[in-house]
Short mmCIF file of C-alpha atoms in Angstrom, two decimals:
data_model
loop_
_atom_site.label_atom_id
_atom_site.label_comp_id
_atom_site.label_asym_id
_atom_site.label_seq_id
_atom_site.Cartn_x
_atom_site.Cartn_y
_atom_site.Cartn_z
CA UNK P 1 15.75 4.87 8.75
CA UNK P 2 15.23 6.32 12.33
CA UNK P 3 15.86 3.90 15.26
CA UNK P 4 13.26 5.17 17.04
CA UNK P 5 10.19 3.19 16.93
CA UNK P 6 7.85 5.76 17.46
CA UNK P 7 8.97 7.96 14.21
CA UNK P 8 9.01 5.04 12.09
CA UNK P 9 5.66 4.29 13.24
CA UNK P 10 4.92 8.05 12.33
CA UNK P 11 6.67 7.63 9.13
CA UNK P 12 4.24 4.72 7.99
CA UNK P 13 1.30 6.18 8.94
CA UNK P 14 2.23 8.84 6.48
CA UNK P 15 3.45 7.14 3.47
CA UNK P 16 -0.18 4.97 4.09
CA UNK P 17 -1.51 8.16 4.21
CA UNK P 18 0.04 9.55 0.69
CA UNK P 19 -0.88 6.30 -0.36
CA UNK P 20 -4.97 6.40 0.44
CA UNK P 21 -4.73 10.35 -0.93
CA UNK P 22 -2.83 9.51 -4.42
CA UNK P 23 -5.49 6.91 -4.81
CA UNK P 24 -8.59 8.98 -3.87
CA UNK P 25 -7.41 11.20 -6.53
CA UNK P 26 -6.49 8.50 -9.56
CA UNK P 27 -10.38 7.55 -8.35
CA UNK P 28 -11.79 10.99 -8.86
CA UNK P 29 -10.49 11.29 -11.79
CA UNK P 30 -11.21 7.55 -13.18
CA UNK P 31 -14.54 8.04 -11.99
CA UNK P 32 -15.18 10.87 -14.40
CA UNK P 33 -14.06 9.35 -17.14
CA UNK P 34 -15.16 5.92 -17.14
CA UNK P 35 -17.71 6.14 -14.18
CA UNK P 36 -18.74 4.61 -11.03
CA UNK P 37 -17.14 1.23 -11.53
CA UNK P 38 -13.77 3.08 -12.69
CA UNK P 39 -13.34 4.97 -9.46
CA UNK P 40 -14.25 1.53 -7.12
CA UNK P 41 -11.30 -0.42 -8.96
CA UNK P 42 -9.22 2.37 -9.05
CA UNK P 43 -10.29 2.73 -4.96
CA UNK P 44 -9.64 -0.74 -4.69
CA UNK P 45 -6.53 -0.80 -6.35
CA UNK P 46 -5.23 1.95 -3.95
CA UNK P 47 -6.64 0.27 -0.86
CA UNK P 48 -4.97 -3.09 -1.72
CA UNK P 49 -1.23 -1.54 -1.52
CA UNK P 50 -2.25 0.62 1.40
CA UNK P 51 -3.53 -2.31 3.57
CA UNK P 52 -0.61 -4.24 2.38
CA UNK P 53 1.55 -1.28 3.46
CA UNK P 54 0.04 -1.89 7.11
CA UNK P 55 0.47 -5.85 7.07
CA UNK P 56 4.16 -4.92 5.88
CA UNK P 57 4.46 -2.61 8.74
CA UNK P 58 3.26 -4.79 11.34
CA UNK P 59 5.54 -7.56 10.57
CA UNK P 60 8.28 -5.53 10.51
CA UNK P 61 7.67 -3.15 13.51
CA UNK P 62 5.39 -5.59 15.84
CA UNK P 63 8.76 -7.63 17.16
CA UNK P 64 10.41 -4.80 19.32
CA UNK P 65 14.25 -5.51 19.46
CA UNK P 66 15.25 -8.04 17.30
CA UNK P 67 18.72 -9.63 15.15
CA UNK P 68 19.53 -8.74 12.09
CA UNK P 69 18.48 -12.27 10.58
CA UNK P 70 14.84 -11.96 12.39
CA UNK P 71 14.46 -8.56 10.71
CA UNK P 72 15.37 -9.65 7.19
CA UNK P 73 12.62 -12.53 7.98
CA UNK P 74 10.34 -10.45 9.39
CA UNK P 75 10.71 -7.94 5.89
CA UNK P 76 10.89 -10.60 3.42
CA UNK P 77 7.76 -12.40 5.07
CA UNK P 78 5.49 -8.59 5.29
CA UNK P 79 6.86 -8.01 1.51
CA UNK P 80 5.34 -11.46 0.71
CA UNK P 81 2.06 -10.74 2.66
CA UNK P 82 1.65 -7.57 1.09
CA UNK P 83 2.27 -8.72 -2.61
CA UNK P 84 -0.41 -11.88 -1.73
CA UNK P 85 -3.47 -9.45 -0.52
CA UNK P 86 -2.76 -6.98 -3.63
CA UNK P 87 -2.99 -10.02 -5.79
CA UNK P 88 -5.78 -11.56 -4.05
CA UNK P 89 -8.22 -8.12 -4.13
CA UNK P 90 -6.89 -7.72 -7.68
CA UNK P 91 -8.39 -11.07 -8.89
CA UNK P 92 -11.45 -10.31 -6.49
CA UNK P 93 -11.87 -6.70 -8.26
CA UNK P 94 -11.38 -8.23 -12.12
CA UNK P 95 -12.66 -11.62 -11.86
CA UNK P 96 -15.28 -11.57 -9.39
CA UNK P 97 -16.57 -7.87 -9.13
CA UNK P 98 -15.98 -7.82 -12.97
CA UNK P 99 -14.54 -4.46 -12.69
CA UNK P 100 -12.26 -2.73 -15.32
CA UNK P 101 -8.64 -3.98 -15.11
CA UNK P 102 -6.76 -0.34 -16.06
CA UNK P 103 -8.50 1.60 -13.62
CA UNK P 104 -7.50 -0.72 -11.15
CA UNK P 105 -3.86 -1.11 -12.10
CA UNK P 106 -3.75 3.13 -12.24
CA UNK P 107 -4.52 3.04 -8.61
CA UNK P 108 -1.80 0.73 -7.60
CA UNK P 109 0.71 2.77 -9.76
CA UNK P 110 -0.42 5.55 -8.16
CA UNK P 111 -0.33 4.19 -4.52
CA UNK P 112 3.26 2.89 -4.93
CA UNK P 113 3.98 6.01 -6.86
CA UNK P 114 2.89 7.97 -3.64
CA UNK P 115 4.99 5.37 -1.73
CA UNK P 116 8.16 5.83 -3.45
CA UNK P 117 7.73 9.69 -3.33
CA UNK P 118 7.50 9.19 0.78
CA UNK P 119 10.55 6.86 0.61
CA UNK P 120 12.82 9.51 -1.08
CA UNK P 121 11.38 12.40 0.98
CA UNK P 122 14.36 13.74 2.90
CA UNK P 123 13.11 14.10 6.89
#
């Protein structure tokens, strides 16, 4: 990880980035085979990890300089944030918006596929 803020603000921006792109494709592709309510879960699945991505990131980055402990808190408390809004939107999207449940779970796969490709990226 690079200590300076500014290119690890850069870096997130692009792995959220990767993220929205994987999942604009996964809902191109779901939206020609199973239709218009494919593609919006398989948006929506895609959007939830990307806009946990940016609650993640603002935990983590919004504290300046900080100790080690506050920075573990600060990661473990965005990791829980994130996980709660991707579970939230993905009872929303299946149980309130009725939409289909694998079209949805392709676009997370496919956002924290895109994710994990950014993470092992070498610089």
């Amino acid at each position: 990880m690079s200590p300076n803020p500014a290119a690890t603000s850069r870096l997130a921006r692009k792995a959220a980035l990767a993220q929205l792109l994987a999942g604009l494709v996964v809902a191109i592709a779901m939206g020609a085979l199973t239709g218009l309510p494919g593609a919006a879960a398989a948006m929506i699945g895609a959007l939830a990890v990307v806009l946990g991505t940016f609650l993640m990131g603002r935990a983590l980055l919004g504290g300046g300089v900080m100790s080690a402990n506050s920075a573990l808190v600060r990661l473990v408390a965005g990791m829980v944030a994130k996980w709660v809004l991707v579970l939230a939107l993905g009872v929303l999207a299946i149980g309130v918006w009725k939409l289909p449940p694998l079209p949805l779970l392709a676009g997370l796969v496919s956002a924290l596929a895109a994710s994990a490709a950014m993470a092992m990226q070498r610089r």
